[in-house]
Coordinates of C-alpha atoms in Angstrom, one line a residue:
M1 CA 1.4 -23.0 50.3
I2 CA 4.8 -21.9 51.5
K3 CA 6.2 -22.3 48.0
L4 CA 3.4 -20.2 46.6
R5 CA 4.1 -17.5 49.2
L6 CA 7.8 -17.6 48.3
I7 CA 7.0 -17.2 44.6
I8 CA 4.6 -14.3 45.3
N9 CA 7.2 -12.6 47.5
T10 CA 9.8 -13.1 44.8
I11 CA 7.6 -11.5 42.2
L12 CA 6.9 -8.6 44.5
V13 CA 10.6 -8.0 45.2
V14 CA 11.3 -8.2 41.4
A15 CA 8.5 -5.7 40.8
V16 CA 9.8 -3.3 43.4
M17 CA 13.3 -3.6 42.0
S18 CA 12.1 -3.0 38.5
T19 CA 10.2 0.1 39.7
T20 CA 13.3 1.4 41.4
V21 CA 15.4 0.9 38.3
V22 CA 12.8 2.8 36.2
A23 CA 12.7 5.6 38.8
A24 CA 16.5 5.9 38.8
T25 CA 16.6 6.0 35.0
T26 CA 14.1 8.9 34.9
K27 CA 16.2 10.8 37.3
D28 CA 19.0 10.9 34.7
E29 CA 16.8 13.0 32.3
L30 CA 15.8 16.6 32.6
V31 CA 12.9 17.7 30.4
F32 CA 12.4 21.3 29.7
A33 CA 10.4 23.4 27.2
N34 CA 11.6 25.9 24.7
F35 CA 9.2 28.0 22.5
R36 CA 11.0 27.1 19.2
D37 CA 13.3 24.8 17.5
L38 CA 17.1 24.8 17.9
R39 CA 17.6 26.3 14.4
D40 CA 21.2 26.7 13.1
L41 CA 23.6 26.0 16.0
N42 CA 26.7 27.2 14.1
P43 CA 28.5 28.9 17.1
H44 CA 30.1 31.5 14.7
L45 CA 26.7 32.9 13.7
Y46 CA 23.6 34.1 15.5
G47 CA 20.6 32.0 14.3
G48 CA 20.7 29.2 16.9
E49 CA 19.3 28.8 20.4
L50 CA 21.8 30.1 22.9
F51 CA 21.0 27.5 25.6
A52 CA 22.0 24.7 23.1
Q53 CA 25.1 26.5 21.9
N54 CA 26.2 27.0 25.6
L55 CA 25.8 23.2 26.2
L56 CA 27.8 22.2 23.2
F57 CA 30.5 24.8 22.7
E58 CA 33.2 26.3 24.9
G59 CA 35.5 29.3 24.4
L60 CA 39.0 30.4 25.5
I61 CA 37.5 32.4 28.4
Y62 CA 34.8 31.6 30.9
L63 CA 32.8 34.3 32.7
N64 CA 32.3 33.4 36.3
Q65 CA 29.3 34.2 38.4
E66 CA 30.6 37.8 38.9
G67 CA 31.1 38.2 35.2
T68 CA 34.9 38.1 35.6
P69 CA 37.0 36.5 32.8
S70 CA 38.4 33.1 34.1
P71 CA 40.4 30.3 32.5
W72 CA 38.5 27.8 30.3
L73 CA 40.0 26.4 27.1
A74 CA 42.8 28.9 27.7
K75 CA 44.5 28.1 31.1
S76 CA 46.2 31.5 31.2
W77 CA 46.9 34.7 29.2
T78 CA 49.0 37.8 29.2
V79 CA 48.3 41.2 27.7
S80 CA 51.0 43.6 26.3
E81 CA 51.5 46.9 28.0
D82 CA 49.7 48.8 25.2
G83 CA 46.7 46.4 25.3
T84 CA 47.0 45.3 21.7
L85 CA 48.6 41.8 22.0
Y86 CA 47.0 38.9 23.8
T87 CA 48.9 35.6 24.3
F88 CA 46.9 32.6 25.4
K89 CA 48.3 29.4 26.9
L90 CA 45.8 26.6 26.0
R91 CA 44.8 23.4 27.8
D92 CA 46.5 20.3 26.4
D93 CA 44.0 17.7 27.6
V94 CA 40.9 18.7 25.6
E95 CA 39.1 16.7 22.8
F96 CA 36.0 17.6 20.9
S97 CA 33.1 15.2 21.4
D98 CA 34.0 13.6 18.0
G99 CA 37.5 12.8 19.2
S100 CA 39.3 15.6 17.4
K101 CA 42.1 17.2 19.3
F102 CA 41.9 20.8 20.5
N103 CA 45.0 22.9 20.1
A104 CA 46.3 26.2 18.8
Y105 CA 45.8 25.3 15.2
V106 CA 42.1 24.7 15.9
V107 CA 41.8 28.0 17.6
K108 CA 43.3 29.8 14.6
Q109 CA 41.0 27.9 12.3
N110 CA 38.0 29.1 14.3
F111 CA 39.1 32.7 14.5
D112 CA 40.0 32.7 10.8
A113 CA 36.5 31.6 10.0
L114 CA 35.1 34.5 12.0
L115 CA 37.3 37.0 10.1
D116 CA 36.4 35.3 6.8
N117 CA 32.8 36.4 7.6
G118 CA 33.7 39.7 9.3
K119 CA 30.7 41.6 7.9
R120 CA 28.4 39.5 10.0
H121 CA 30.1 40.7 13.2
G122 CA 29.7 44.4 12.9
W123 CA 28.8 44.8 16.6
L124 CA 32.2 43.4 17.6
E125 CA 34.9 46.1 17.7
S126 CA 37.5 43.3 18.3
I127 CA 36.7 41.7 15.0
R128 CA 37.0 45.0 13.2
M129 CA 40.4 45.5 14.8
M130 CA 41.7 42.1 13.8
L131 CA 40.6 42.7 10.3
E132 CA 42.4 46.0 10.3
V133 CA 45.6 44.2 11.4
A134 CA 45.2 41.9 8.4
K135 CA 44.8 44.8 6.1
R136 CA 48.1 46.1 7.3
G137 CA 49.8 42.9 6.2
R138 CA 50.0 41.1 9.5
D139 CA 48.2 37.9 10.5
P140 CA 46.2 38.8 13.6
I141 CA 45.9 35.2 14.8
R142 CA 49.4 33.6 15.2
V143 CA 50.2 30.1 16.4
K144 CA 53.4 30.2 18.5
D145 CA 53.4 26.5 19.4
D146 CA 50.9 23.6 19.7
Y147 CA 49.3 25.2 22.8
T148 CA 50.1 28.9 22.5
V149 CA 48.3 31.4 20.3
E150 CA 48.6 35.2 19.9
I151 CA 45.8 37.6 19.0
E152 CA 46.7 41.1 17.8
L153 CA 44.3 44.1 17.8
T154 CA 45.1 47.5 16.2
N155 CA 44.1 49.4 19.4
S156 CA 43.6 48.7 23.1
Y157 CA 40.1 47.3 23.7
F158 CA 39.1 46.7 27.3
P159 CA 36.1 44.5 26.7
F160 CA 38.0 41.9 24.6
L161 CA 38.3 39.2 27.3
I162 CA 34.6 39.6 28.1
E163 CA 33.6 39.2 24.5
L164 CA 35.6 36.0 24.3
G165 CA 33.6 34.7 27.1
V166 CA 30.0 35.3 25.8
T167 CA 28.1 32.5 24.1
R168 CA 28.8 33.5 20.5
P169 CA 30.6 33.9 18.2
F170 CA 34.0 33.1 19.8
R171 CA 33.3 29.5 20.8
M172 CA 35.2 26.5 19.3
L173 CA 33.8 24.2 16.7
S174 CA 35.3 20.9 15.7
P175 CA 37.5 21.2 12.5
K176 CA 35.5 18.2 11.1
C177 CA 32.4 20.4 11.0
F178 CA 33.9 23.1 8.7
K179 CA 32.9 23.4 5.1
D180 CA 35.8 24.2 2.8
G181 CA 37.8 25.5 5.7
T182 CA 35.2 28.0 6.9
T183 CA 31.8 28.3 8.5
K184 CA 30.2 31.3 6.8
D185 CA 28.3 29.0 4.4
G186 CA 27.2 26.7 7.1
T187 CA 28.6 23.7 9.0
S188 CA 28.4 19.9 8.4
C189 CA 27.8 19.2 12.1
W190 CA 27.5 20.9 15.5
V191 CA 30.3 19.4 17.6
G192 CA 32.1 21.2 20.5
T193 CA 34.2 20.5 23.6
G194 CA 31.3 21.1 26.0
S195 CA 30.0 18.7 28.7
Y196 CA 27.1 17.7 26.5
K197 CA 26.7 16.7 22.8
L198 CA 23.6 16.7 20.6
N199 CA 22.4 13.1 20.2
K200 CA 19.1 13.6 18.3
H201 CA 17.2 16.5 16.8
V202 CA 13.6 16.3 15.4
V203 CA 12.8 19.6 13.9
D204 CA 10.1 21.6 15.7
E205 CA 9.5 18.6 18.1
Y206 CA 12.4 18.0 20.4
S207 CA 16.2 17.7 20.8
E208 CA 18.1 15.3 22.9
F209 CA 21.5 16.2 24.5
I210 CA 23.5 13.5 26.2
R211 CA 26.6 13.8 28.5
N212 CA 29.9 14.0 26.7
D213 CA 32.0 11.1 27.9
L214 CA 35.1 12.7 26.5
Y215 CA 34.7 15.8 28.6
Y216 CA 37.9 16.8 30.3
G217 CA 36.3 18.5 33.3
T218 CA 33.8 17.6 35.9
K219 CA 31.0 15.7 34.2
P220 CA 27.5 17.0 34.8
A221 CA 25.1 15.0 37.1
I222 CA 22.3 14.9 34.6
K223 CA 23.0 12.4 31.8
K224 CA 20.3 13.4 29.3
I225 CA 18.5 16.7 28.6
L226 CA 15.3 16.6 26.5
A227 CA 14.3 20.0 25.1
K228 CA 10.7 19.9 23.9
V229 CA 9.4 22.6 21.5
I230 CA 6.2 24.0 22.9
P231 CA 5.4 27.4 21.2
D232 CA 2.2 28.2 23.1
N233 CA 2.7 29.8 26.5
Q234 CA -0.3 28.2 28.2
A235 CA 0.6 24.8 26.7
R236 CA 4.1 25.1 28.4
L237 CA 2.6 25.9 31.7
L238 CA 0.1 23.0 31.5
A239 CA 3.0 20.7 30.5
L240 CA 4.9 21.8 33.7
D241 CA 1.8 21.5 35.8
N242 CA 1.0 17.9 34.7
G243 CA 4.6 16.7 34.9
E244 CA 5.3 16.4 31.2
I245 CA 8.2 18.7 31.6
D246 CA 10.4 19.6 34.5
M247 CA 11.4 23.2 33.9
I248 CA 10.6 26.5 32.0
Y249 CA 13.4 29.0 32.0
G250 CA 13.8 32.6 30.8
T251 CA 12.2 36.0 31.1
N252 CA 10.2 35.9 27.8
Q253 CA 8.8 32.4 28.5
I254 CA 7.5 33.1 32.0
S255 CA 5.0 35.9 32.8
A256 CA 5.1 37.5 36.2
K257 CA 1.6 35.9 36.9
A258 CA 2.9 32.4 36.0
F259 CA 6.0 32.8 38.1
K260 CA 3.9 33.8 41.2
R261 CA 1.6 30.9 40.6
F262 CA 4.2 28.2 40.5
V263 CA 6.3 29.6 43.3
G264 CA 3.3 29.2 45.6
K265 CA 2.3 25.7 44.3
E266 CA 3.1 22.5 46.1
G267 CA 5.7 20.4 44.3
F268 CA 7.2 23.4 42.4
A269 CA 9.7 26.1 42.9
G270 CA 10.9 29.3 41.2
I271 CA 13.9 31.6 41.4
L272 CA 14.7 35.1 40.3
S273 CA 18.1 36.5 39.3
S274 CA 19.4 39.9 40.3
P275 CA 18.6 42.6 37.7
V276 CA 20.3 41.6 34.4
S277 CA 19.1 44.1 31.8
T278 CA 16.8 47.0 31.1
R279 CA 13.4 46.5 29.6
M280 CA 12.7 49.6 27.5
M281 CA 11.3 51.0 24.3
I282 CA 13.4 52.6 21.6
L283 CA 12.1 55.8 20.0
N284 CA 13.0 56.5 16.4
T285 CA 14.4 60.0 16.2
A286 CA 14.1 59.9 12.4
S287 CA 10.4 59.1 12.6
K288 CA 8.0 61.8 11.3
N289 CA 6.2 62.4 14.6
L290 CA 9.1 61.6 17.0
G291 CA 11.8 63.7 15.4
D292 CA 11.0 66.5 17.9
I293 CA 12.8 65.9 21.2
R294 CA 9.8 67.4 23.1
V295 CA 7.5 64.7 21.8
R296 CA 10.0 62.0 22.9
Q297 CA 10.3 63.6 26.3
A298 CA 6.6 63.9 26.7
L299 CA 6.2 60.1 26.2
Q300 CA 8.7 59.6 29.0
H301 CA 6.5 61.7 31.3
L302 CA 3.4 59.9 30.2
T303 CA 4.8 56.5 31.2
N304 CA 4.0 55.3 34.7
R305 CA 6.8 52.9 35.4
Q306 CA 5.6 52.1 38.9
I307 CA 2.3 50.9 37.5
I308 CA 4.1 48.7 35.0
S309 CA 6.3 47.3 37.8
D310 CA 3.5 46.7 40.3
K311 CA 0.5 45.7 38.1
I312 CA 2.1 44.0 35.1
M313 CA 5.3 42.7 36.5
L314 CA 3.7 42.1 39.9
G315 CA 6.7 43.6 41.6
I316 CA 9.3 41.2 40.3
E317 CA 10.9 43.9 38.2
A318 CA 11.7 47.3 39.6
P319 CA 10.9 50.6 37.7
A320 CA 13.7 51.8 35.5
N321 CA 14.5 55.5 35.2
T322 CA 17.7 55.3 33.2
L323 CA 19.0 53.3 30.3
F324 CA 21.2 51.2 32.6
A325 CA 20.9 50.4 36.3
R326 CA 23.5 52.0 38.5
N327 CA 25.2 48.6 39.2
V328 CA 26.2 48.4 35.5
P329 CA 29.9 49.3 35.0
Y330 CA 30.4 53.0 34.4
A331 CA 26.6 53.8 34.8
D332 CA 26.7 54.9 38.4
I333 CA 26.0 58.5 37.6
D334 CA 23.3 61.0 38.5
L335 CA 20.7 61.4 35.8
P336 CA 17.4 63.3 36.5
P337 CA 14.5 60.8 36.1
Y338 CA 11.6 61.6 33.8
S339 CA 8.8 61.5 36.5
Y340 CA 5.3 60.4 35.7
D341 CA 3.8 63.9 35.1
T342 CA 0.9 64.3 32.7
A343 CA 1.0 68.1 33.1
A344 CA 4.6 68.3 32.0
A345 CA 3.9 66.0 29.1
A346 CA 1.0 68.2 28.0
E347 CA 3.2 71.3 28.2
L348 CA 5.9 69.7 26.0
L349 CA 3.3 68.6 23.4
D350 CA 1.7 72.0 23.3
A351 CA 5.1 73.6 22.8
A352 CA 5.9 71.2 20.0
G353 CA 2.7 72.4 18.2
W354 CA 0.5 69.4 19.0
K355 CA -2.7 70.9 20.3
M356 CA -5.8 69.1 21.6
D357 CA -8.6 69.0 19.0
G358 CA -11.4 67.2 20.7
E359 CA -9.8 64.0 22.0
I360 CA -6.9 64.0 19.6
R361 CA -3.8 66.1 19.4
K362 CA -3.2 67.6 16.0
K363 CA -0.8 69.9 14.2
D364 CA -1.4 71.4 10.8
G365 CA -4.6 69.3 10.7
E366 CA -2.7 66.0 11.1
P367 CA -3.2 63.8 14.2
L368 CA -0.3 62.8 16.5
E369 CA -0.2 59.2 15.5
V370 CA 2.6 56.6 16.1
T371 CA 3.0 52.9 15.8
L372 CA 4.4 50.6 18.5
S373 CA 5.7 47.3 17.2
Y374 CA 6.7 44.2 19.2
D375 CA 7.6 40.6 18.9
S376 CA 4.4 38.5 19.1
N377 CA 6.3 35.7 20.9
K378 CA 6.8 38.0 23.9
V379 CA 3.7 38.0 26.0
I380 CA 4.9 40.6 28.4
E381 CA 5.6 43.1 25.6
G382 CA 2.0 42.7 24.3
T383 CA 0.6 43.3 27.7
I384 CA 2.6 46.5 28.2
A385 CA 1.8 47.7 24.7
Q386 CA -1.9 47.4 25.4
Y387 CA -1.5 49.3 28.7
L388 CA 0.4 52.1 27.1
Q389 CA -2.1 52.4 24.2
S390 CA -4.8 52.9 26.7
V391 CA -2.9 55.5 28.8
W392 CA -1.3 57.5 26.0
S393 CA -4.6 57.7 24.1
K394 CA -6.0 59.7 27.0
A395 CA -3.3 62.3 26.3
G396 CA -4.6 62.6 22.7
I397 CA -2.0 60.4 21.1
I398 CA -3.1 57.7 18.6
I399 CA -1.1 54.5 19.2
N400 CA -1.3 51.7 16.7
L401 CA 0.0 48.3 17.8
V402 CA 1.8 45.9 15.4
A403 CA 2.6 42.4 16.7
E404 CA 4.8 40.3 14.4
E405 CA 7.0 37.2 14.2
E406 CA 10.5 37.7 15.6
Q407 CA 12.4 37.8 12.3
A408 CA 10.0 40.2 10.7
H409 CA 10.3 42.4 13.8
R410 CA 14.1 42.3 13.7
D411 CA 14.1 43.2 10.0
R412 CA 11.7 46.1 10.7
L413 CA 14.1 47.5 13.4
K414 CA 17.2 47.0 11.3
G415 CA 15.6 48.8 8.4
G416 CA 14.4 51.7 10.6
D417 CA 10.8 51.1 9.6
F418 CA 9.3 51.9 13.0
D419 CA 8.2 54.7 15.3
L420 CA 8.5 52.9 18.7
S421 CA 9.5 49.4 19.5
F422 CA 10.3 47.3 22.5
N423 CA 13.9 46.7 23.2
I424 CA 16.2 45.4 25.9
S425 CA 19.7 46.2 26.8
W426 CA 21.9 43.2 26.2
G427 CA 22.3 42.6 29.9
T428 CA 25.3 41.2 31.8
P429 CA 28.0 40.7 30.6
Y430 CA 27.3 42.7 27.4
D431 CA 26.4 46.0 29.1
P432 CA 27.4 48.6 28.6
H433 CA 30.2 48.0 26.0
S434 CA 28.6 45.6 23.5
F435 CA 25.2 47.3 23.6
L436 CA 26.8 50.7 22.9
A437 CA 29.1 49.3 20.2
G438 CA 26.1 47.9 18.4
M439 CA 24.8 51.4 18.0
R440 CA 27.6 52.4 15.7
N441 CA 26.5 50.1 12.9
P442 CA 23.2 49.1 11.2
V443 CA 23.1 45.8 13.0
Y444 CA 20.1 46.4 15.2
G445 CA 17.4 49.1 15.5
D446 CA 19.6 51.4 17.6
Y447 CA 21.6 52.7 14.7
A448 CA 18.4 53.5 12.7
A449 CA 16.7 55.1 15.7
Q450 CA 19.6 57.5 16.3
Q451 CA 19.8 58.8 12.7
G452 CA 17.7 61.9 13.6
L453 CA 20.2 63.1 16.2
K454 CA 22.5 65.9 15.2
V455 CA 25.1 64.5 17.6
K456 CA 25.1 61.0 16.0
P457 CA 28.6 61.3 14.6
Q458 CA 30.0 62.5 17.9
L459 CA 28.1 59.8 19.7
D460 CA 29.6 57.1 17.6
A461 CA 33.1 58.6 17.9
T462 CA 32.8 58.8 21.7
I463 CA 31.6 55.2 22.0
L464 CA 34.8 54.1 20.2
K465 CA 36.9 56.3 22.4
A466 CA 35.4 54.8 25.5
L467 CA 36.1 51.2 24.2
E468 CA 39.7 52.0 23.4
A469 CA 40.6 54.1 26.4
V470 CA 43.3 52.6 28.6
D471 CA 43.0 55.2 31.3
E472 CA 40.1 54.4 33.6
K473 CA 39.2 58.1 34.3
E474 CA 39.2 58.9 30.6
R475 CA 37.0 55.9 29.9
Q476 CA 34.5 56.9 32.6
S477 CA 34.4 60.5 31.2
H478 CA 33.4 59.2 27.8
F479 CA 30.8 56.8 29.1
T480 CA 29.3 59.6 31.3
W481 CA 28.9 61.9 28.2
I482 CA 27.2 59.0 26.2
F483 CA 24.7 58.2 29.0
E484 CA 23.9 61.9 29.6
T485 CA 23.3 62.5 25.9
L486 CA 21.1 59.4 25.3
H487 CA 19.1 60.3 28.4
R488 CA 18.6 64.0 27.5
E489 CA 17.7 63.1 23.9
A490 CA 15.1 60.6 25.1
V491 CA 16.1 58.0 22.5
Y492 CA 15.3 55.2 25.0
L493 CA 12.3 54.9 27.3
P494 CA 13.3 52.7 30.2
L495 CA 10.4 50.6 31.8
T496 CA 11.8 48.1 34.3
Y497 CA 15.0 46.3 35.2
E498 CA 14.6 42.8 34.0
R499 CA 15.3 39.8 36.2
N500 CA 15.8 36.3 34.7
R501 CA 13.5 33.6 36.1
A502 CA 12.9 29.9 36.1
I503 CA 10.0 27.8 37.3
F504 CA 10.5 24.0 37.8
S505 CA 9.5 20.8 39.6
D506 CA 11.0 20.7 43.0
K507 CA 12.9 17.5 42.0
V508 CA 15.2 19.7 40.0
K509 CA 18.1 20.9 42.2
N510 CA 20.9 23.6 41.9
V511 CA 18.9 25.7 39.4
G512 CA 20.8 29.0 39.0
F513 CA 21.8 31.6 36.5
N514 CA 24.9 32.6 34.5
P515 CA 26.0 36.2 34.0
S516 CA 24.3 36.0 30.6
Q517 CA 20.5 35.7 30.8
F518 CA 20.6 33.8 27.5
E519 CA 22.4 30.8 28.9
I520 CA 20.9 28.0 31.0
P521 CA 23.5 26.4 33.3
M522 CA 22.0 22.9 33.1
E523 CA 25.5 21.4 33.5
R524 CA 25.3 22.5 37.2
M525 CA 21.9 21.1 37.9
S526 CA 20.9 17.7 39.3
L527 CA 17.7 15.7 39.9
R528 CA 16.4 14.4 43.1

């Protein structure tokens, strides 16, 4: 009998130990949901998921929590007095996760690949300036020794270090992944120097990232990250609720209602970032019915931002009266807000010749009709669109809604085939410089939307002056004119100031945010 008890006790101990081992193993894996597949993770292009690119690839510069450029693969740098020559001293202890050595020659190869595909980077003034240096017969990327590299620009450009720190396209790819010495035609692998490496990828199902044992810095606490593809919003929430996943992250994947629900639910938690970008609509000044500034200004007055903040965003995003919040660099200026004022809107529409005819406003027998398009993946945009359709129709305006897949929506914007569309500023650390620079070329919808402005050439020229200005007062003067002009012309209709968000099981610790809302700092997280 005693022997039998000993055997039973031994079995129980083994069982408990086995359970403990299993529990410890599961603590090494973070499971989270994304709404789509990784796609192409080439860090020199823009098709892949940013969270994954941020896990795998690193750049010369790291943007710290305040958005300030800090050492990363470059341990230090100097800038010439005229602001055109940058000299970077590189770390000498870094390897890619495939064992390839990181050095100045690799940096040059990566930058040369970007310049080889320069047309894809029209939003980056720094790329344009490097290409101009090359046209003048000088190599803009010069290796001085194994761990020193120089980068030359044609003009001073104050955002350059910030651009080097964003997720793409300036991050370093292993030379073993290049195709014929470049990356513009694709890559043969996705290998970086980051703290994680991609271990497995099943298209449209899941991706597995594991800790990079060759990582030179502090290794992350979580050994494995499993990113499941769950396109449906409700299915993601159900998966979090039943423990299938540990976390959902990002403004477009978490509605205000879902955030509030999980913050108050036992076993779960949620966090909000400070305001990171502006949720807005972009109004096409070249559109038939929006070419008149009075119509655009009327739509501003017909939009109750407080209602959108309180009822749709449930108070987690504050009303936005200007293109940028005042905490954005150079945007702390006084601009008169477009108050919610239906009488003022009616007066503007009457003055523009759009008179009420029954329940519809008409001019020359034609109804005042516009189309509002949005990305069907973004639930919040659909909700706001339906609200605005209801409200604006009471003012006699016919609003047609078009929801479409993301790429089709992007193509529509780039081609200028829209009246109104949802848009966001690029957020920290891209605002205001990158967002404004993107307006100068037909990269996004901003360029097309501004084609009806008589001041468009002056606007583009002033943006460039602001980016190249060395004197701080001169730079502020240029930015002030830009902000005042866009506000007066009512090209953008601000709605709320976005805040990044995450909901997660309370076993996930150290959940936070990077300056860029498109990155997920899982390398800083841990599991209880």
